[in-house]
Amino acid sequence: MSTLPRTLFSPEHDQFREVARRFCTERIAPFHAAWSRAQRVPRETWLEAGALGLLNAWLPEQYGGVGNGILFDIIVCEELGRTGATGPGFPLHSLIVTPYIEEYGTDGLKSRLLPKLASGEAIAAIGMTEPAAGSDLASIRTTAVPEGYGWRIDGQKTFITNGQNADVVVTACVTDPGKGAKGVSMFVLERGMEGFSRGRNLRKIGQHAQDTAELFFDNVHVPRENLLGELNCGFYMMMQKLAQERLMISVQCQARAEALFDQTIVYTSERKAFGKRVLDFQNTRFVLAGLKAELMAGRAFCDALIARHVDVGLSAVEAAAGKLWHSELLGRVADECLQLFGGYGYMEEYPAAQAFVDARIERIYAGTSEIMKEVIGRSLDGG
Ligand SMILES: Cc1cc2nc3c(=O)[nH]c(=O)nc-3n(C[C@H](O)[C@H](O)[C@H](O)COP(=O)(O)OP(=O)(O)OC[C@H]3O[C@@H](n4cnc5c(N)ncnc54)[C@H](O)[C@@H]3O)c2cc1C
């Protein structure tokens, strides 16, 4: 889709985009339906992505990245969105989980884990949500209690993206039960730790290729080195990192909405009714014209958010406003485009159907639309 000219990217980024685009077209798109049936992206795909530098490109070279900011990883997120590939959880791995380890991990933990997170040898997940605590993260119940040279962790998490594949899970635990948000710390749990198990691969209405799991911790001993940052500062860390997580949602929603819009133009140009192309009905052109204007505005907003995040870092309110607006935009685009596909829009193998069901969760995870309004609302009187 043509938008206003984008000014964020250098020729080096454009070359990188070609690599990412080819990978998504040749190594992801043809297999995505099979992965949806298997409810999982194979590890080989992660390793291939890592070998091409598509994972954690932002990491310093010493850890296997390019070390030149997050724009390369943003490009990967956009290209996955362009392909409608919701299975590979690369953006969450690179832009949400790894930053915790890079910023708050000890040197030992970083040199052990970061190169594997760049190569795809290790897959990352983040465990905040629990069965009884999602929006209200301060009421999580998973506990970490000092034990020997480390900690003992008990509890469970649910709805964890990359949950089946994950080798490394950054996990929020209560370390000072009386203190609510001020008693939460972040730990790294690793595949193979005794007492760390996974439940079923959760069945969702969309994003079927994405492995979303329950995680269980039963007396898991975690070495001291796996505590991230300061004790009891986990809530602060999550709030700080959520801005980048919410930006990533803006980026993927905008990219997916643009791709679906393009597919709808193609479909309505080919489909005939009453002797003419569906695109030639005034209603179709008005609907698509309205969406195009919204997508142009969305692109400008998204690029402004990316630029500001790269320059100074987004505030909580800015990131929430972006997440709210772009996830709602994708919802509108998916609904209107599906309608223009007619009955075929309701058929699973058509992109409009897939985009429609895949889009719904964007308004819920990484903070619901209502929570985004709460965050923005608190700023209205200067708070
Ligand atoms: C596919 C998928 C992937 C996910 N991936 C991850 C992941 O990788 N890691 C992770 O930790 N979590 C993950 N989540 C969890 C997700 O972030 C939560 O589901 C989400 O934050 C909402 O929490 P909840 O489901 O407990 O809903 P609840 O918090 O119970 O909310 C229920 C309803 O109440 C509303 N509500 C709650 N509080 C307020 C309020 N103060 N004001 C107004 N309305 C309110 C909500 O907006 C919502 O409409 C994932 C979820 C899904 C479905």
Coordinates of C-alpha atoms and ligand atoms in Angstrom, one line a residue:
M1 CA 0.0 0.0 0.0
S2 CA 1.3 3.5 -0.8
T3 CA 1.7 5.7 2.3
L4 CA 3.5 8.9 2.8
P5 CA 7.3 8.4 2.2
R6 CA 9.0 6.7 5.1
T7 CA 12.2 8.3 6.4
L8 CA 13.2 5.9 9.1
F9 CA 15.4 3.5 7.2
S10 CA 18.9 3.6 5.6
P11 CA 20.0 1.7 2.5
E12 CA 21.6 -0.9 4.9
H13 CA 18.1 -1.3 6.4
D14 CA 16.6 -1.7 3.0
Q15 CA 19.1 -4.5 2.1
F16 CA 18.3 -6.2 5.4
R17 CA 14.5 -5.9 4.6
E18 CA 15.2 -7.8 1.3
V19 CA 16.7 -10.7 3.3
A20 CA 13.8 -10.7 5.8
R21 CA 11.2 -10.5 3.0
R22 CA 12.8 -13.4 1.1
F23 CA 12.9 -15.5 4.2
C24 CA 9.2 -14.7 5.0
T25 CA 8.1 -15.4 1.5
E26 CA 10.2 -18.6 0.9
R27 CA 10.8 -20.1 4.3
I28 CA 7.7 -19.1 6.3
A29 CA 4.6 -18.5 4.1
P30 CA 4.6 -21.9 2.3
F31 CA 4.7 -23.7 5.6
H32 CA 2.6 -21.6 7.8
A33 CA -0.7 -23.5 7.3
A34 CA 1.1 -26.8 8.3
W35 CA 2.5 -25.1 11.4
S36 CA -1.0 -23.9 12.2
R37 CA -2.2 -27.5 12.2
A38 CA 0.8 -28.6 14.3
Q39 CA 0.3 -25.5 16.6
R40 CA 4.0 -24.9 16.5
V41 CA 6.9 -23.4 14.5
P42 CA 9.7 -25.9 14.1
R43 CA 13.0 -25.1 15.8
E44 CA 14.8 -25.4 12.5
T45 CA 13.0 -22.3 11.3
W46 CA 14.3 -20.4 14.4
L47 CA 17.8 -21.6 13.6
E48 CA 17.5 -20.5 10.0
A49 CA 16.3 -17.1 11.0
G50 CA 19.2 -16.8 13.5
A51 CA 21.7 -17.8 10.8
L52 CA 20.5 -15.0 8.6
G53 CA 20.8 -12.5 11.5
L54 CA 17.0 -12.0 11.8
L55 CA 16.9 -12.7 15.6
N56 CA 18.1 -10.1 18.1
A57 CA 19.9 -8.0 15.5
W58 CA 19.9 -5.1 18.0
L59 CA 22.3 -7.0 20.4
P60 CA 25.9 -5.9 20.5
E61 CA 28.2 -7.8 18.2
Q62 CA 29.9 -9.6 21.1
Y63 CA 26.7 -11.4 21.6
G64 CA 25.9 -12.1 18.0
G65 CA 23.9 -9.1 16.9
V66 CA 24.6 -6.1 14.7
G67 CA 24.4 -3.7 17.6
N68 CA 22.9 -0.8 15.8
G69 CA 19.5 -0.2 17.5
I70 CA 16.2 -1.9 17.1
L71 CA 15.3 -0.9 13.5
F72 CA 16.5 -4.2 12.1
D73 CA 14.3 -6.1 14.4
I74 CA 11.4 -3.7 13.7
I75 CA 11.9 -4.7 10.0
V76 CA 11.6 -8.4 10.8
C77 CA 8.4 -7.6 12.7
E78 CA 7.0 -5.7 9.7
E79 CA 7.9 -8.4 7.2
L80 CA 6.3 -11.1 9.3
G81 CA 3.2 -8.8 9.5
R82 CA 3.3 -8.3 5.8
T83 CA 3.2 -12.1 5.3
G84 CA 0.4 -12.5 7.9
A85 CA 2.7 -14.9 9.7
T86 CA 1.6 -14.9 13.3
G87 CA 3.3 -18.2 14.2
P88 CA 7.0 -17.3 14.5
G89 CA 7.3 -15.4 17.8
F90 CA 10.5 -13.7 16.7
P91 CA 9.5 -10.1 17.7
L92 CA 8.6 -11.2 21.3
H93 CA 11.8 -13.1 21.5
S94 CA 14.0 -10.3 20.2
L95 CA 12.3 -7.1 21.3
I96 CA 10.5 -8.1 24.5
V97 CA 12.3 -10.9 26.3
T98 CA 16.0 -10.6 25.4
P99 CA 16.1 -6.9 26.5
Y100 CA 15.5 -8.0 30.1
I101 CA 18.5 -10.3 30.1
E102 CA 20.7 -7.8 28.2
E103 CA 19.9 -5.0 30.6
Y104 CA 19.5 -6.7 33.9
G105 CA 21.5 -10.0 33.6
T106 CA 24.9 -10.6 35.2
D107 CA 27.8 -10.8 32.8
G108 CA 27.9 -14.6 33.3
L109 CA 24.2 -15.0 32.4
K110 CA 24.6 -12.7 29.4
S111 CA 27.6 -14.5 27.9
R112 CA 25.9 -17.8 28.4
L113 CA 22.4 -17.0 27.0
L114 CA 22.6 -14.0 24.6
P115 CA 24.6 -15.7 21.8
K116 CA 22.1 -18.5 21.8
L117 CA 19.2 -16.1 21.7
A118 CA 20.8 -14.5 18.7
S119 CA 21.5 -17.7 16.9
G120 CA 18.1 -19.3 17.5
E121 CA 19.6 -22.1 19.5
A122 CA 17.6 -20.8 22.5
I123 CA 14.0 -19.5 22.2
A124 CA 12.6 -17.0 24.7
A125 CA 9.3 -16.4 26.4
I126 CA 8.0 -14.0 29.1
G127 CA 5.9 -15.3 32.0
M128 CA 3.9 -12.6 33.7
T129 CA 0.2 -13.7 33.4
E130 CA -1.3 -16.3 35.8
P131 CA -4.7 -17.9 35.8
A132 CA -6.0 -15.4 38.4
A133 CA -3.8 -12.4 37.4
G134 CA -3.6 -10.8 34.0
S135 CA -4.3 -7.0 33.9
D136 CA -3.7 -6.9 37.6
L137 CA -0.1 -8.1 37.6
A138 CA 0.5 -7.0 41.2
S139 CA -1.6 -9.9 42.4
I140 CA 0.5 -12.7 40.9
R141 CA 1.0 -15.7 43.2
T142 CA 4.1 -17.5 41.9
T143 CA 6.6 -17.2 44.6
A144 CA 10.4 -17.3 44.8
V145 CA 11.9 -18.1 48.2
P146 CA 15.6 -17.9 49.1
E147 CA 17.1 -21.4 49.2
G148 CA 20.8 -22.4 49.5
Y149 CA 22.7 -20.6 46.8
G150 CA 19.7 -19.3 44.9
W151 CA 15.9 -19.5 45.0
R152 CA 13.0 -22.0 45.0
I153 CA 10.2 -21.1 42.7
D154 CA 6.6 -22.4 43.0
G155 CA 3.5 -21.5 41.0
Q156 CA 2.2 -21.3 37.4
K157 CA 1.8 -19.1 34.4
T158 CA -0.7 -19.2 31.6
F159 CA -1.1 -17.9 28.0
I160 CA 2.6 -17.8 27.5
T161 CA 3.6 -17.1 23.9
N162 CA 6.4 -19.4 22.6
G163 CA 5.6 -21.4 25.7
Q164 CA 6.2 -24.9 24.3
N165 CA 9.3 -24.0 22.4
A166 CA 10.9 -21.7 25.0
D167 CA 14.3 -22.6 26.5
V168 CA 14.5 -19.4 28.5
V169 CA 11.5 -17.9 30.3
V170 CA 11.8 -14.5 32.0
T171 CA 9.4 -15.0 34.9
A172 CA 7.7 -12.6 37.4
C173 CA 7.6 -13.9 40.9
V174 CA 6.6 -12.6 44.3
T175 CA 9.7 -12.2 46.5
D176 CA 8.1 -10.1 49.3
P177 CA 4.5 -11.2 49.7
G178 CA 3.3 -8.3 51.9
K179 CA 4.4 -5.6 49.4
G180 CA 2.3 -6.1 46.3
A181 CA 3.9 -4.4 43.2
K182 CA 7.0 -3.6 45.4
G183 CA 7.5 -7.3 46.2
V184 CA 7.9 -8.7 42.7
S185 CA 11.2 -9.8 41.1
M186 CA 12.2 -11.2 37.7
F187 CA 14.0 -14.6 37.3
V188 CA 15.2 -16.6 34.3
L189 CA 13.9 -20.1 34.2
E190 CA 15.6 -22.5 31.8
R191 CA 14.5 -25.7 30.0
G192 CA 15.6 -28.8 31.9
M193 CA 15.4 -27.3 35.4
E194 CA 13.9 -29.9 37.7
G195 CA 10.3 -29.2 38.5
F196 CA 9.7 -26.9 35.5
S197 CA 7.0 -28.4 33.2
R198 CA 4.6 -27.3 30.5
G199 CA 0.9 -27.9 30.2
R200 CA -1.0 -28.3 27.0
N201 CA -0.6 -26.2 23.9
L202 CA -3.6 -23.9 24.4
R203 CA -6.2 -24.0 21.6
K204 CA -7.0 -20.5 20.4
I205 CA -9.5 -19.0 17.9
G206 CA -6.6 -17.6 15.9
Q207 CA -2.8 -17.4 15.6
H208 CA -2.8 -21.2 15.5
A209 CA 0.8 -21.6 14.5
Q210 CA 1.9 -19.8 17.7
D211 CA 2.6 -22.1 20.6
T212 CA 0.8 -20.7 23.6
A213 CA 1.3 -22.6 26.8
E214 CA 0.7 -23.0 30.5
L215 CA 3.9 -23.3 32.6
F216 CA 4.2 -25.0 35.9
F217 CA 6.9 -24.5 38.6
D218 CA 7.1 -27.1 41.3
N219 CA 10.0 -26.5 43.7
V220 CA 12.2 -25.3 40.9
H221 CA 15.7 -24.4 42.2
V222 CA 17.1 -21.4 40.4
P223 CA 20.7 -20.3 40.9
R224 CA 21.3 -16.8 42.3
E225 CA 22.7 -15.7 38.9
N226 CA 19.3 -16.1 37.4
L227 CA 17.7 -13.3 39.4
L228 CA 17.5 -10.3 37.0
G229 CA 18.5 -6.9 38.4
E230 CA 17.6 -5.8 42.0
L231 CA 15.4 -7.8 44.3
N232 CA 11.8 -6.5 44.4
C233 CA 12.3 -4.3 41.4
G234 CA 10.5 -6.6 38.9
F235 CA 7.4 -4.5 38.6
Y236 CA 9.4 -1.4 37.8
M237 CA 11.3 -3.5 35.2
M238 CA 8.1 -4.7 33.6
M239 CA 6.5 -1.3 33.4
Q240 CA 9.7 0.1 31.9
K241 CA 9.9 -2.7 29.2
L242 CA 6.2 -2.6 28.4
A243 CA 6.7 0.5 26.2
Q244 CA 8.8 -1.4 23.7
E245 CA 6.4 -4.4 23.9
R246 CA 3.5 -2.1 23.1
L247 CA 5.4 -0.4 20.3
M248 CA 5.9 -3.8 18.7
I249 CA 2.2 -4.4 18.8
S250 CA 1.7 -1.1 16.9
V251 CA 4.3 -2.2 14.3
Q252 CA 2.8 -5.6 13.7
C253 CA -0.8 -4.4 13.6
Q254 CA 0.0 -1.7 11.1
A255 CA 1.9 -4.1 8.8
R256 CA -0.8 -6.7 8.9
A257 CA -3.5 -4.2 8.2
E258 CA -1.6 -2.8 5.2
A259 CA -1.1 -6.3 3.8
L260 CA -4.7 -7.2 4.2
F261 CA -5.8 -4.0 2.5
D262 CA -3.6 -4.9 -0.5
Q263 CA -5.0 -8.4 -0.6
T264 CA -8.5 -6.9 -0.6
I265 CA -7.8 -4.6 -3.5
V266 CA -6.5 -7.7 -5.5
Y267 CA -9.5 -9.8 -4.6
T268 CA -12.1 -7.1 -5.3
S269 CA -10.4 -6.3 -8.6
E270 CA -10.8 -10.0 -9.7
R271 CA -14.2 -10.8 -8.2
K272 CA -17.2 -10.0 -10.4
A273 CA -20.9 -9.4 -9.4
F274 CA -23.7 -7.9 -11.4
G275 CA -21.4 -7.9 -14.4
K276 CA -18.7 -5.7 -12.9
R277 CA -15.7 -5.9 -10.6
V278 CA -16.6 -5.7 -6.9
L279 CA -14.0 -2.9 -6.7
D280 CA -16.2 -0.8 -9.0
F281 CA -19.1 -0.6 -6.7
Q282 CA -19.2 2.8 -5.0
N283 CA -19.6 1.1 -1.6
T284 CA -16.4 -0.9 -2.1
R285 CA -14.4 2.2 -3.2
F286 CA -15.7 4.3 -0.3
V287 CA -14.9 1.6 2.3
L288 CA -11.4 1.1 0.9
A289 CA -10.9 4.8 0.5
G290 CA -11.8 5.3 4.2
L291 CA -9.5 2.5 5.2
K292 CA -6.7 3.9 3.1
A293 CA -6.9 7.2 4.8
E294 CA -6.8 5.5 8.2
L295 CA -3.9 3.4 7.2
M296 CA -1.9 6.4 6.0
A297 CA -2.6 8.1 9.3
G298 CA -1.7 4.8 11.1
R299 CA 1.6 4.6 9.2
A300 CA 2.6 8.2 10.0
F301 CA 1.7 7.6 13.7
C302 CA 3.6 4.3 13.8
D303 CA 6.7 5.7 12.3
A304 CA 6.6 8.7 14.6
L305 CA 6.4 6.3 17.6
I306 CA 9.3 4.2 16.3
A307 CA 11.4 7.3 15.7
R308 CA 10.7 8.7 19.1
H309 CA 11.4 5.3 20.8
V310 CA 14.7 5.1 19.0
D311 CA 15.6 8.7 19.9
V312 CA 14.5 9.0 23.5
G313 CA 12.3 6.1 24.4
L314 CA 8.5 6.2 24.5
S315 CA 6.7 7.2 27.6
A316 CA 4.1 4.8 29.0
V317 CA 1.3 7.0 27.8
E318 CA 2.7 7.3 24.2
A319 CA 3.2 3.6 23.9
A320 CA -0.3 2.9 25.3
A321 CA -1.9 5.4 22.9
G322 CA -0.1 3.7 20.0
K323 CA -1.0 0.1 21.1
L324 CA -4.6 1.1 21.6
W325 CA -4.9 2.9 18.3
H326 CA -3.1 0.4 16.1
S327 CA -4.7 -2.7 17.5
E328 CA -8.2 -1.1 17.1
L329 CA -7.2 -0.1 13.6
L330 CA -6.3 -3.6 12.7
G331 CA -9.6 -4.8 14.1
R332 CA -11.6 -2.4 11.9
V333 CA -9.6 -3.2 8.8
A334 CA -9.9 -6.9 9.3
D335 CA -13.7 -6.6 9.7
E336 CA -14.3 -4.3 6.7
C337 CA -12.0 -6.3 4.5
L338 CA -13.6 -9.7 5.4
Q339 CA -16.9 -8.2 4.4
L340 CA -15.6 -7.3 1.0
F341 CA -14.5 -10.9 0.4
G342 CA -18.1 -12.0 0.9
G343 CA -18.5 -15.7 1.8
Y344 CA -14.9 -16.4 0.9
G345 CA -13.9 -14.1 3.7
Y346 CA -15.3 -16.6 6.1
M347 CA -13.3 -19.5 4.6
E348 CA -10.2 -20.4 6.7
E349 CA -7.9 -20.6 3.7
Y350 CA -8.6 -17.0 2.6
P351 CA -6.3 -14.3 4.0
A352 CA -9.2 -12.2 5.3
A353 CA -10.6 -14.9 7.5
Q354 CA -7.1 -15.6 8.9
A355 CA -6.4 -12.0 9.5
F356 CA -9.8 -11.5 11.2
V357 CA -9.3 -14.2 13.8
D358 CA -5.6 -13.4 14.2
A359 CA -6.3 -9.8 14.9
R360 CA -8.7 -10.2 17.8
I361 CA -6.0 -10.9 20.4
E362 CA -4.1 -7.7 19.6
R363 CA -6.6 -5.7 21.6
I364 CA -6.1 -8.0 24.6
Y365 CA -2.5 -9.1 25.1
A366 CA 0.3 -6.7 26.2
G367 CA -2.4 -4.9 28.1
T368 CA -6.1 -4.7 27.0
S369 CA -7.6 -1.7 25.3
E370 CA -9.3 -0.8 28.6
I371 CA -6.0 -0.9 30.4
M372 CA -4.4 1.3 27.7
K373 CA -7.3 3.8 28.2
E374 CA -6.6 3.6 32.0
V375 CA -2.9 4.4 31.4
I376 CA -3.7 7.3 29.0
G377 CA -6.6 8.5 31.2
R378 CA -4.3 8.9 34.2
S379 CA -2.3 11.5 32.3
L380 CA -5.3 13.7 31.4
D381 CA -5.1 15.9 34.4
G382 CA -1.3 16.2 34.2
G383 CA -0.8 13.0 36.2
Ligands
LIG1 C1 -2.7 -15.6 22.7 C2 -2.2 -14.9 24.0 C3 -0.9 -14.7 24.2 C4 -0.4 -14.2 25.4 N1 1.0 -14.1 25.6 C5 1.4 -13.7 26.8 C6 2.8 -13.9 27.2 O1 3.6 -14.2 26.3 N2 3.2 -13.6 28.4 C7 2.3 -13.2 29.4 O2 2.7 -12.9 30.5 N3 1.0 -13.0 29.1 C8 0.5 -13.3 27.8 N4 -0.8 -13.2 27.5 C9 -1.8 -12.8 28.6 C10 -2.4 -11.4 28.3 O3 -1.4 -10.4 28.4 C11 -3.6 -11.2 29.2 O4 -4.6 -12.1 28.8 C12 -4.1 -9.8 29.3 O5 -3.2 -8.9 29.9 C13 -5.5 -9.7 30.0 O6 -5.4 -10.4 31.2 P1 -6.6 -11.4 31.6 O7 -6.7 -12.4 30.5 O8 -6.3 -12.0 33.0 O9 -7.9 -10.6 31.6 P2 -8.5 -9.8 32.9 O10 -7.4 -9.0 33.5 O11 -9.2 -10.7 33.8 O12 -9.5 -8.8 32.2 C14 -10.9 -9.2 31.9 C15 -11.6 -7.9 31.4 O13 -11.6 -6.9 32.4 C16 -11.1 -5.7 31.9 N5 -10.4 -5.0 33.0 C17 -9.4 -5.5 33.8 N6 -9.0 -4.5 34.6 C18 -9.7 -3.4 34.3 C19 -9.6 -2.1 34.7 N7 -8.8 -1.7 35.7 N8 -10.5 -1.2 34.1 C20 -11.3 -1.5 33.2 N9 -11.4 -2.8 32.7 C21 -10.6 -3.7 33.2 C22 -10.1 -6.1 30.8 O14 -9.9 -5.1 29.9 C23 -10.9 -7.3 30.2 O15 -11.8 -6.8 29.3 C24 -1.3 -13.7 26.4 C25 -2.7 -13.9 26.1 C26 -3.1 -14.5 25.0 C27 -4.6 -14.8 24.9

